[in-house]
PDB file of C-alpha atoms in Angstrom:
ATOM      1  CA  MET A   1     -55.520  12.399  -6.089  1.00 45.00           C
ATOM      2  CA  ALA A   2     -57.793  14.166  -3.874  1.00 49.00           C
ATOM      3  CA  GLY A   3     -59.933  12.564  -1.009  1.00 51.00           C
ATOM      4  CA  PRO A   4     -63.905  12.705  -0.737  1.00 53.00           C
ATOM      5  CA  ASN A   5     -63.645  16.663   1.058  1.00 53.00           C
ATOM      6  CA  GLY A   6     -61.285  17.838  -1.961  1.00 55.00           C
ATOM      7  CA  ASP A   7     -58.413  17.474   0.342  1.00 54.00           C
ATOM      8  CA  PRO A   8     -55.094  15.766  -1.365  1.00 52.00           C
ATOM      9  CA  HIS A   9     -55.027  12.445  -0.279  1.00 50.00           C
ATOM     10  CA  VAL A  10     -52.179  12.329   1.784  1.00 44.00           C
ATOM     11  CA  LEU A  11     -50.262   8.453   2.645  1.00 45.00           C
ATOM     12  CA  GLY A  12     -49.871   8.076   6.386  1.00 48.00           C
ATOM     13  CA  GLY A  13     -52.997   9.646   7.719  1.00 46.00           C
ATOM     14  CA  GLY A  14     -53.779  13.393   7.873  1.00 45.00           C
ATOM     15  CA  ALA A  15     -52.427  16.208  10.605  1.00 45.00           C
ATOM     16  CA  GLY A  16     -54.757  15.288  12.989  1.00 47.00           C
ATOM     17  CA  ASP A  17     -53.434  11.380  12.929  1.00 50.00           C
ATOM     18  CA  ASP A  18     -52.421   9.665  16.339  1.00 53.00           C
ATOM     19  CA  GLY A  19     -50.229   7.691  13.519  1.00 54.00           C
ATOM     20  CA  ASP A  20     -47.643  10.518  13.247  1.00 62.00           C
ATOM     21  CA  GLU A  21     -46.455  10.269  17.285  1.00 67.00           C
ATOM     22  CA  GLY A  22     -45.600   6.321  16.653  1.00 70.00           C
ATOM     23  CA  GLU A  23     -43.614   7.160  13.668  1.00 77.00           C
ATOM     24  CA  ASP A  24     -41.333   9.502  15.790  1.00 83.00           C
ATOM     25  CA  THR A  25     -41.074   6.864  18.071  1.00 84.00           C
ATOM     26  CA  PHE A  26     -40.265   4.591  15.708  1.00 87.00           C
ATOM     27  CA  GLU A  27     -37.820   6.746  13.796  1.00 93.00           C
ATOM     28  CA  GLU A  28     -36.355   7.913  17.085  1.00 93.00           C
ATOM     29  CA  GLU A  29     -35.740   3.674  18.047  1.00 94.00           C
ATOM     30  CA  GLU A  30     -34.474   3.788  14.474  1.00 96.00           C
ATOM     31  CA  TYR A  31     -32.394   6.404  14.950  1.00 96.00           C
ATOM     32  CA  ALA A  32     -30.802   5.124  18.047  1.00 96.00           C
ATOM     33  CA  ALA A  33     -29.900   1.341  17.085  1.00 97.00           C
ATOM     34  CA  ILE A  34     -27.966   3.528  14.302  1.00 97.00           C
ATOM     35  CA  ASN A  35     -26.285   5.231  16.058  1.00 97.00           C
ATOM     36  CA  SER A  36     -25.492   1.786  18.488  1.00 98.00           C
ATOM     37  CA  MET A  37     -24.340   0.244  15.675  1.00 98.00           C
ATOM     38  CA  LEU A  38     -22.063   3.056  15.060  1.00 98.00           C
ATOM     39  CA  ASP A  39     -20.396   3.602  18.192  1.00 98.00           C
ATOM     40  CA  GLN A  40     -19.646  -0.177  17.866  1.00 98.00           C
ATOM     41  CA  ILE A  41     -17.801  -0.066  14.433  1.00 98.00           C
ATOM     42  CA  ASN A  42     -15.926   3.255  15.703  1.00 98.00           C
ATOM     43  CA  SER A  43     -15.147   1.063  18.560  1.00 98.00           C
ATOM     44  CA  CYS A  44     -13.890  -2.026  16.409  1.00 98.00           C
ATOM     45  CA  LEU A  45     -11.942   0.553  14.507  1.00 98.00           C
ATOM     46  CA  ASP A  46     -10.211   2.267  17.160  1.00 98.00           C
ATOM     47  CA  HIS A  47      -9.357  -1.357  18.177  1.00 98.00           C
ATOM     48  CA  LEU A  48      -7.805  -2.695  14.320  1.00 98.00           C
ATOM     49  CA  GLU A  49      -6.198   1.066  14.810  1.00 98.00           C
ATOM     50  CA  GLU A  50      -4.552  -0.067  17.896  1.00 98.00           C
ATOM     51  CA  LYS A  51      -3.548  -2.981  16.669  1.00 98.00           C
ATOM     52  CA  ASN A  52      -2.091  -1.975  13.274  1.00 98.00           C
ATOM     53  CA  ASP A  53       0.013   0.187  15.179  1.00 98.00           C
ATOM     54  CA  HIS A  54       1.834  -2.105  17.386  1.00 98.00           C
ATOM     55  CA  LEU A  55       2.217  -4.787  14.898  1.00 98.00           C
ATOM     56  CA  HIS A  56       4.006  -1.373  12.635  1.00 98.00           C
ATOM     57  CA  ILE A  57       5.795  -1.393  15.239  1.00 98.00           C
ATOM     58  CA  CYS A  58       6.640  -4.616  15.985  1.00 98.00           C
ATOM     59  CA  LEU A  59       7.711  -4.899  12.238  1.00 98.00           C
ATOM     60  CA  LYS A  60       9.524  -2.082  12.521  1.00 98.00           C
ATOM     61  CA  GLU A  61      11.686  -3.432  15.264  1.00 98.00           C
ATOM     62  CA  LEU A  62      12.078  -6.859  13.080  1.00 98.00           C
ATOM     63  CA  LEU A  63      13.589  -5.382  10.608  1.00 98.00           C
ATOM     64  CA  GLU A  64      16.162  -3.023  12.415  1.00 98.00           C
ATOM     65  CA  SER A  65      17.066  -6.529  14.242  1.00 98.00           C
ATOM     66  CA  ASN A  66      17.182  -7.988  11.009  1.00 98.00           C
ATOM     67  CA  ARG A  67      19.460  -5.456   9.526  1.00 98.00           C
ATOM     68  CA  GLN A  68      22.022  -5.478  12.065  1.00 98.00           C
ATOM     69  CA  THR A  69      22.065  -9.087  12.194  1.00 97.00           C
ATOM     70  CA  ARG A  70      22.903  -9.412   8.286  1.00 97.00           C
ATOM     71  CA  LEU A  71      25.389  -6.654   9.088  1.00 96.00           C
ATOM     72  CA  GLU A  72      27.182  -8.986  11.486  1.00 96.00           C
ATOM     73  CA  PHE A  73      27.028 -11.489   9.199  1.00 96.00           C
ATOM     74  CA  GLN A  74      28.672  -9.855   6.468  1.00 95.00           C
ATOM     75  CA  GLN A  75      31.098  -8.455   8.894  1.00 95.00           C
ATOM     76  CA  GLN A  76      32.163 -11.880  10.363  1.00 94.00           C
ATOM     77  CA  SER A  77      32.241 -13.173   6.856  1.00 92.00           C
ATOM     78  CA  LYS A  78      34.786 -10.361   5.143  1.00 92.00           C
ATOM     79  CA  GLN A  79      36.861 -11.646   8.867  1.00 90.00           C
ATOM     80  CA  LEU A  80      37.087 -14.994   7.599  1.00 88.00           C
ATOM     81  CA  ASN A  81      37.939 -14.588   4.294  1.00 88.00           C
ATOM     82  CA  THR A  82      40.248 -11.580   4.945  1.00 83.00           C
ATOM     83  CA  GLY A  83      42.048 -14.391   7.472  1.00 76.00           C
ATOM     84  CA  ALA A  84      42.228 -17.041   5.141  1.00 70.00           C
ATOM     85  CA  ASP A  85      43.457 -14.952   2.319  1.00 69.00           C
ATOM     86  CA  VAL A  86      46.608 -14.213   4.947  1.00 64.00           C
ATOM     87  CA  GLN A  87      47.057 -18.412   5.413  1.00 66.00           C
ATOM     88  CA  GLY A  88      46.854 -19.077   2.322  1.00 62.00           C
ATOM     89  CA  SER A  89      49.395 -16.996   1.102  1.00 60.00           C
ATOM     90  CA  GLN A  90      51.895 -18.010   3.765  1.00 62.00           C
ATOM     91  CA  PRO A  91      53.832 -20.867   2.756  1.00 59.00           C
ATOM     92  CA  PRO A  92      53.587 -24.028   4.996  1.00 59.00           C
ATOM     93  CA  ALA A  93      55.203 -24.515   7.821  1.00 55.00           C
TER      94      ALA A  93
END
């Protein structure tokens, strides 16, 4: 819709309105706040990634330790079974 002079009506004022400067400042403050939030999120994500990497390393070490322990138990079990078989096949003294 046109204004009283036939110019189109623009929300937020015309070209000579001082409201634009206030809006620019507001937008800059908004962008600065969003930037700050994104920096904080990025920092948190970096921290989580470091924790995740550390946990991954710890879990791999635990897995390897459990594999070694299981192999040792299997070997001991075989030795005990082999020793019992040899004693069981000999006649009592």
